[in-house]
mmCIF file of C-alpha atoms in Angstrom:
data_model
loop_
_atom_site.group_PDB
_atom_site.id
_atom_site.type_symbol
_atom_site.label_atom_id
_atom_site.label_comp_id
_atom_site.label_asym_id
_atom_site.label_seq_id
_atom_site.Cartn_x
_atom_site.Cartn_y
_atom_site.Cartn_z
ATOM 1 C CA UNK W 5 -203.300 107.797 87.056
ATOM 2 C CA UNK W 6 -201.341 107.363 84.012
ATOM 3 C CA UNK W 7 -199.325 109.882 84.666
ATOM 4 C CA UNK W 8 -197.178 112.043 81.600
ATOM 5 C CA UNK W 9 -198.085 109.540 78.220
ATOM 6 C CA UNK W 10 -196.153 110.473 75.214
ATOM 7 C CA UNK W 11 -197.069 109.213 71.437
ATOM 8 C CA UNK W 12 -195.429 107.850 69.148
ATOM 9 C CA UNK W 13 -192.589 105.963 71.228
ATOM 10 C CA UNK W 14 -190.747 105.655 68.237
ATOM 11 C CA UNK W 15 -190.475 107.647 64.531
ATOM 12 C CA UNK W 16 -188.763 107.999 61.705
ATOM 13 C CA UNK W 17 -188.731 111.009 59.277
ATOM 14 C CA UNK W 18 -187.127 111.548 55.995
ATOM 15 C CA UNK W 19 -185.563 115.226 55.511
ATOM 16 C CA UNK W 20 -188.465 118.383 55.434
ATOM 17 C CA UNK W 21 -191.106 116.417 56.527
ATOM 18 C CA UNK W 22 -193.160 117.513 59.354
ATOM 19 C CA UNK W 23 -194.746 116.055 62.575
ATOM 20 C CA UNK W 24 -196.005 115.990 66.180
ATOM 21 C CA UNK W 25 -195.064 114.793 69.144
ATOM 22 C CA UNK W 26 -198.069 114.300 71.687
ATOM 23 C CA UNK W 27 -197.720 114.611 74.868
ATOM 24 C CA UNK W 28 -200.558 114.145 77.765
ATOM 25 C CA UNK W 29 -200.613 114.298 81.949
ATOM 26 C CA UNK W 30 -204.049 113.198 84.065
ATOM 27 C CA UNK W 31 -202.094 114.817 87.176
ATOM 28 C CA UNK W 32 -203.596 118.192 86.127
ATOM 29 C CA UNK W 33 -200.345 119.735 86.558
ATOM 30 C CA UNK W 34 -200.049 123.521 85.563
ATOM 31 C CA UNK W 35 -196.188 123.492 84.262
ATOM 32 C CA UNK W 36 -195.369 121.445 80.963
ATOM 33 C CA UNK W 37 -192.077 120.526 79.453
ATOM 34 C CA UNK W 38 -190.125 119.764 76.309
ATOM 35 C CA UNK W 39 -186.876 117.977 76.183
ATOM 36 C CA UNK W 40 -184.853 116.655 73.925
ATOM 37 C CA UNK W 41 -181.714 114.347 75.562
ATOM 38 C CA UNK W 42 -178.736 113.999 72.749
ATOM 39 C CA UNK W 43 -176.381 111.086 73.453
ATOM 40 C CA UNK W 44 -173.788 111.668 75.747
ATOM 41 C CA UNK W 45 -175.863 115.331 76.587
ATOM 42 C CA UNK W 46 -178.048 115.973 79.309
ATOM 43 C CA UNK W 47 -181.487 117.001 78.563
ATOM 44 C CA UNK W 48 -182.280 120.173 77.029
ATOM 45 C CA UNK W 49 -185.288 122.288 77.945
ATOM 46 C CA UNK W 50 -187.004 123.080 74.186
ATOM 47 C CA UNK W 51 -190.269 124.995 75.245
ATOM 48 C CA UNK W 52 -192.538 125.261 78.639
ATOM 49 C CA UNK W 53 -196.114 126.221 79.132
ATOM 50 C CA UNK W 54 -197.329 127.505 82.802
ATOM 51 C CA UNK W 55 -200.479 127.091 82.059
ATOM 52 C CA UNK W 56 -203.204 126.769 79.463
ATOM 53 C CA UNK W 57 -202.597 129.371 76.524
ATOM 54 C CA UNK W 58 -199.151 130.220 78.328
ATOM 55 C CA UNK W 59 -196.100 129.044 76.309
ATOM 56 C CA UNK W 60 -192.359 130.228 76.260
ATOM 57 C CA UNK W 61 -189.326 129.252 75.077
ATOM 58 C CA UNK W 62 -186.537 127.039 76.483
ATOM 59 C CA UNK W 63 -182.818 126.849 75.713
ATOM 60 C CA UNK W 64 -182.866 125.375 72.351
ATOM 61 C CA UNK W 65 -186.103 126.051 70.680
ATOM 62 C CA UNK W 66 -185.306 126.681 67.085
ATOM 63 C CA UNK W 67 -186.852 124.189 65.019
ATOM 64 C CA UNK W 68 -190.172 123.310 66.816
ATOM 65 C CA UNK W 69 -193.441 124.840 68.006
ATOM 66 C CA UNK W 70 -195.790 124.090 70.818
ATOM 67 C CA UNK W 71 -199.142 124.929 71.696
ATOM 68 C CA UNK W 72 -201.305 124.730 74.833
ATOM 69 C CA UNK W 73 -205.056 124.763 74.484
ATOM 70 C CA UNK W 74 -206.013 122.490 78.069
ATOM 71 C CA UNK W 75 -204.043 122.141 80.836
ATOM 72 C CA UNK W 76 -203.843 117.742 80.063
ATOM 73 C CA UNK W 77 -201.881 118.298 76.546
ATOM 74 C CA UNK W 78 -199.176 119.952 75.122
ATOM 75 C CA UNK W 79 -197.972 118.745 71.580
ATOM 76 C CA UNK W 80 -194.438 119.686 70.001
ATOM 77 C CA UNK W 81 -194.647 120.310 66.180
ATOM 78 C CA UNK W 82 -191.614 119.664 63.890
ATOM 79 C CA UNK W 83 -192.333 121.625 60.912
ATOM 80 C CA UNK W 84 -189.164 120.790 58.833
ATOM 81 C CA UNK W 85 -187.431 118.322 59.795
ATOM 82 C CA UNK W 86 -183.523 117.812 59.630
ATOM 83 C CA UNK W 87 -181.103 115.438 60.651
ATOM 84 C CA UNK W 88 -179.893 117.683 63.635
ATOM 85 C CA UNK W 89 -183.347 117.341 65.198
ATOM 86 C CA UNK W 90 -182.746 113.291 65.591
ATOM 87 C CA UNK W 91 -183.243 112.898 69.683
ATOM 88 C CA UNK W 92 -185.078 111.421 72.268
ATOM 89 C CA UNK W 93 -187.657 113.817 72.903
ATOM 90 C CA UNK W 94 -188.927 113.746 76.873
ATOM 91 C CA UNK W 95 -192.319 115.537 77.923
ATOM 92 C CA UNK W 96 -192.793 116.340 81.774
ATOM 93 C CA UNK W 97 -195.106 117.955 84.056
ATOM 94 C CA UNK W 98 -194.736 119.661 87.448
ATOM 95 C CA UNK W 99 -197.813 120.812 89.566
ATOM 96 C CA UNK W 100 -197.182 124.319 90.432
ATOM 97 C CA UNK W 101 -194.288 126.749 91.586
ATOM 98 C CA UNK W 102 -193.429 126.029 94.717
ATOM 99 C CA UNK W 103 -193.070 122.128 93.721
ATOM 100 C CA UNK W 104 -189.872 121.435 92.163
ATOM 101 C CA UNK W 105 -190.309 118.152 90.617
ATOM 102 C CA UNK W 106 -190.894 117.600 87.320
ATOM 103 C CA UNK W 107 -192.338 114.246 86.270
ATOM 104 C CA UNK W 108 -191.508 112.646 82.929
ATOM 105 C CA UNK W 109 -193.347 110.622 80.285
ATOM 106 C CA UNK W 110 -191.339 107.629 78.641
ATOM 107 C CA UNK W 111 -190.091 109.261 75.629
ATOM 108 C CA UNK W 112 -190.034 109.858 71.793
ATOM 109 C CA UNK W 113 -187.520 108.581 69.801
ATOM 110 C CA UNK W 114 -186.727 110.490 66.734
ATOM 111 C CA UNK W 115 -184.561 109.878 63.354
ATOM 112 C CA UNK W 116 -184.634 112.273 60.967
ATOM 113 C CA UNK W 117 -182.954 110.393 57.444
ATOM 114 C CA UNK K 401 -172.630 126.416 77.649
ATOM 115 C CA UNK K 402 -172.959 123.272 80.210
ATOM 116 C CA UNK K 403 -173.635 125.077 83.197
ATOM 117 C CA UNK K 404 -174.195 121.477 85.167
ATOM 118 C CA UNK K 405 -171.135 118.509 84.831
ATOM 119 C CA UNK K 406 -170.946 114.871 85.560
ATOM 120 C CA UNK K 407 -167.895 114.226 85.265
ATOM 121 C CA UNK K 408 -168.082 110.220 85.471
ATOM 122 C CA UNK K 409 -169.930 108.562 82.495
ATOM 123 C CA UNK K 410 -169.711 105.359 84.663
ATOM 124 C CA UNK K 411 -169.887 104.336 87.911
ATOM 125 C CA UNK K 412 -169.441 100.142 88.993
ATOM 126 C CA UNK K 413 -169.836 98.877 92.382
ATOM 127 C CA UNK K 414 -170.480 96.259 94.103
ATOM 128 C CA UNK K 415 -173.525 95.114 95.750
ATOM 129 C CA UNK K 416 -173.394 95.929 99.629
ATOM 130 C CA UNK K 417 -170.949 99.397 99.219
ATOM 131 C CA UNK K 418 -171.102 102.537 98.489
ATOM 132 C CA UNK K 419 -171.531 104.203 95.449
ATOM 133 C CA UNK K 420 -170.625 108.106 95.245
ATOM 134 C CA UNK K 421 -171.895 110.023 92.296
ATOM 135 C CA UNK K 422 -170.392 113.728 91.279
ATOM 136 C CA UNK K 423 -171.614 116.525 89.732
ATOM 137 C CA UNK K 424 -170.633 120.110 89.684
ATOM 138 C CA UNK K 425 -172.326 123.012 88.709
ATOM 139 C CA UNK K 426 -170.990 127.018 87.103
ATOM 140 C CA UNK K 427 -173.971 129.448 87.506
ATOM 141 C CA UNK K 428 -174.102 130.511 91.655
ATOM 142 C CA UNK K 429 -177.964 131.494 90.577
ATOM 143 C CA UNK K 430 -178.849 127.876 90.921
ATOM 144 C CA UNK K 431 -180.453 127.270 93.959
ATOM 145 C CA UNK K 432 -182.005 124.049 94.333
ATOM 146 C CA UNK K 433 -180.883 120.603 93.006
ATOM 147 C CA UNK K 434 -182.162 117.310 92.426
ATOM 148 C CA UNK K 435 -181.188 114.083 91.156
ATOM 149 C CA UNK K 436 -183.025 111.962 88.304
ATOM 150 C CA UNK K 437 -182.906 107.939 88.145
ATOM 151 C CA UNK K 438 -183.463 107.257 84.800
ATOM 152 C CA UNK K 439 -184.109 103.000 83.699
ATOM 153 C CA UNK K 440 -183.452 102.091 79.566
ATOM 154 C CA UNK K 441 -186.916 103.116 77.583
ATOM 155 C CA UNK K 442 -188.313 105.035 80.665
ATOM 156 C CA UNK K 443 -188.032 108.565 81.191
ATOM 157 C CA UNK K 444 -186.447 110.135 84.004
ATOM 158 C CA UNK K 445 -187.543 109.978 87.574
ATOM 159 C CA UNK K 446 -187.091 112.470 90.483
ATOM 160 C CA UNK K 447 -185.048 110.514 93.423
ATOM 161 C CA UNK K 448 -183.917 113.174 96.003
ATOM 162 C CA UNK K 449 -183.425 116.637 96.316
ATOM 163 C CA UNK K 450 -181.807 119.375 98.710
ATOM 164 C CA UNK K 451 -182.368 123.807 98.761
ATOM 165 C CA UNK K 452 -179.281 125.434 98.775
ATOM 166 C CA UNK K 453 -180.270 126.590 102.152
ATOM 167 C CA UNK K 454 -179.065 123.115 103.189
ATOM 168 C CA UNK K 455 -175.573 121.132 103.286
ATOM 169 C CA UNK K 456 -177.345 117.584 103.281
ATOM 170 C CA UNK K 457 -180.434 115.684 102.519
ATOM 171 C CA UNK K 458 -181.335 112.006 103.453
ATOM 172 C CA UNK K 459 -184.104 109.629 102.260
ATOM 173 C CA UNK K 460 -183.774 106.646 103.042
ATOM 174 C CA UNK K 461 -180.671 104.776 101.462
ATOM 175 C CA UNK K 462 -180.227 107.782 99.405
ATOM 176 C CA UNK K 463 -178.576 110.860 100.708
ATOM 177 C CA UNK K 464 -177.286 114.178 98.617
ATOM 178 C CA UNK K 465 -174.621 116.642 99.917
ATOM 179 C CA UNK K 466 -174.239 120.109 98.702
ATOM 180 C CA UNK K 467 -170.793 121.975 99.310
ATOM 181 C CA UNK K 468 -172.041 125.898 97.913
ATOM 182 C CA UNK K 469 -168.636 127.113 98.188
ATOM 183 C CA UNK K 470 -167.346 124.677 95.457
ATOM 184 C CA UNK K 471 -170.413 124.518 93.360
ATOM 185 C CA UNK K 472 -170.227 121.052 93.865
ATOM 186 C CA UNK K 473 -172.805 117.688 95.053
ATOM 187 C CA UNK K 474 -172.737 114.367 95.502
ATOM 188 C CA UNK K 475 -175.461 111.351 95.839
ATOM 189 C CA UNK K 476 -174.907 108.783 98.260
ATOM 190 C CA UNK K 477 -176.735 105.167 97.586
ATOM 191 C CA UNK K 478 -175.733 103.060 101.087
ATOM 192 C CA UNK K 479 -176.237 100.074 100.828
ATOM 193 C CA UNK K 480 -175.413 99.717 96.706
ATOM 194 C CA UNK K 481 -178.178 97.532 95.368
ATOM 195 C CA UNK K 482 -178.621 95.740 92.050
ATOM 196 C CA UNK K 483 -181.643 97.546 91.385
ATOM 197 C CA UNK K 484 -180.055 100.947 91.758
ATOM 198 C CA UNK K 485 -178.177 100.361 88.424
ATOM 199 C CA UNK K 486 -179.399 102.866 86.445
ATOM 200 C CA UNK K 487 -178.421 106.475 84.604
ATOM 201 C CA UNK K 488 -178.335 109.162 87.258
ATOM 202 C CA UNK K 489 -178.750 112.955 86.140
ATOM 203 C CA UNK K 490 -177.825 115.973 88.585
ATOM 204 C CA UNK K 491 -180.189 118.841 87.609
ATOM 205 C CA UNK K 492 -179.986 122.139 88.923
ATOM 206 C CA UNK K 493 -182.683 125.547 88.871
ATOM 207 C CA UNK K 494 -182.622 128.485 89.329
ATOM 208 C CA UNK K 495 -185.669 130.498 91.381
ATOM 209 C CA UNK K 496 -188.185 130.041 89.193
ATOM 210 C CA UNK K 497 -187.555 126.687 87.994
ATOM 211 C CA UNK K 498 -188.416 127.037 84.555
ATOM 212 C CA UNK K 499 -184.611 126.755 82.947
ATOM 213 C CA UNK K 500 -183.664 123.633 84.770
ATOM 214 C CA UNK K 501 -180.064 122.069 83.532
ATOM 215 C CA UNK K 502 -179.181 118.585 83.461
ATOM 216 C CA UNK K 503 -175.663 117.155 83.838
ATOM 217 C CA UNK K 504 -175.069 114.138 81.240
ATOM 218 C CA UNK K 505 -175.823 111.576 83.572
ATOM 219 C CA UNK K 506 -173.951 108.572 85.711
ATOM 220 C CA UNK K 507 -173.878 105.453 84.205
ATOM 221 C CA UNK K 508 -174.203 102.977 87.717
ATOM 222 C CA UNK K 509 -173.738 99.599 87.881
ATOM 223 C CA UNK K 510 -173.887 97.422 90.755
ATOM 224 C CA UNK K 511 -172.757 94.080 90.679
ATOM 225 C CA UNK K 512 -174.292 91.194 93.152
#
């Protein structure tokens, strides 16, 4: 098992420009996750899916957009980008809801310039 | 809003001892709470956690303790290793466990 993968590792945008953020688990977990950790900040919860065509949002969701067509992928779009949005963006997984762990890919970094 | 607090950036030990990390939480809705080990370039990775319906947890070196009245826990790491050096984050959820909050993490280092 590979576990949570997340692409690009690394990325840098220049002002309005848009992207996304993939992120993919083999654990075929239900429950997906967006973060984004700020320095100095604990992570931030930006949008969740419970399943396939199931997405809500999280505590700081303005800016982005997700989308969950199979239960292995859930990308994070960046439509506009701005300078605020530079981060380390963390995807996770957790199998259902009675488990309580969430399991975490390795991370996006992000500078918006 | 930070609903979860470390209030420690840092942490340094040495190798053998104790280390004691702190965190302290605001919203009595949370009820259950875990801690995250989290190495440079890696993402974060569950280590222990403990139900509110509990006072203590061990596993292994590793054990957390949960005082409900002050909104407060602590990680234990007995015997203090090298290898444990590493950013430790206190998250905390409520039932559903959809809205989990993260402190800002523990810096630890222990030194051989």
């Amino acid at each position: 098992n590979a576990g949570v993968t997340q692409t690009p590792k690394f990325r840098i945008l220049k002002i309005g420009q848009s992207m996304t953020l993939q992120c993919t688990q083999d654990m075929n977990h239900n429950y997906m996750y967006w973060y984004r950790q700020d320095p100095g900040m604990g992570l931030k919860l930006i949008y969740y899916s419970v399943g396939a065509g199931i997405t809500d949002k999280g505590e700081v969701p303005n800016g982005y957009n997700v989308s969950r067509s199979t239960t292995e992928d859930f990308p994070l779009r960046l439509e506009l980008a701005a300078p605020s949005q530079t981060s380390v963006y963390f995807c996770a997984s957790r199998l259902d809801s009675i488990s309580y762990e969430q399991y975490f890919g390795p991370g996006t970094r992000l500078t918006v310039t | 809003d930070q609903q979860v607090k470390q209030n420690s950036p840092s942490l340094s030990v040495q190798e053998g001892r104790i280390s004691i990390l702190n965190c302290d939480y605001t919203n009595s809705m949370f009820d259950y709470f875990l801690w995250y080990k989290k190495y440079p370039a890696e993402g974060p990775t569950f280590l222990i956690s403990i139900s509110s319906i509990k006072d203590k947890n061990e596993d292994g070196r590793f054990t957390v303790f949960l005082n409900k009245s002050a909104k407060h826990l602590s990680l234990h790491i007995v015997p203090s290793q090298p290898g444990d050096s590493a950013v430790y984050f206190c998250a905390a959820s409520g039932y559903n466990n959809n809205d989990m909050r993260f402190g800002a993490g523990t810096r630890l280092t222990v030194k051989p």
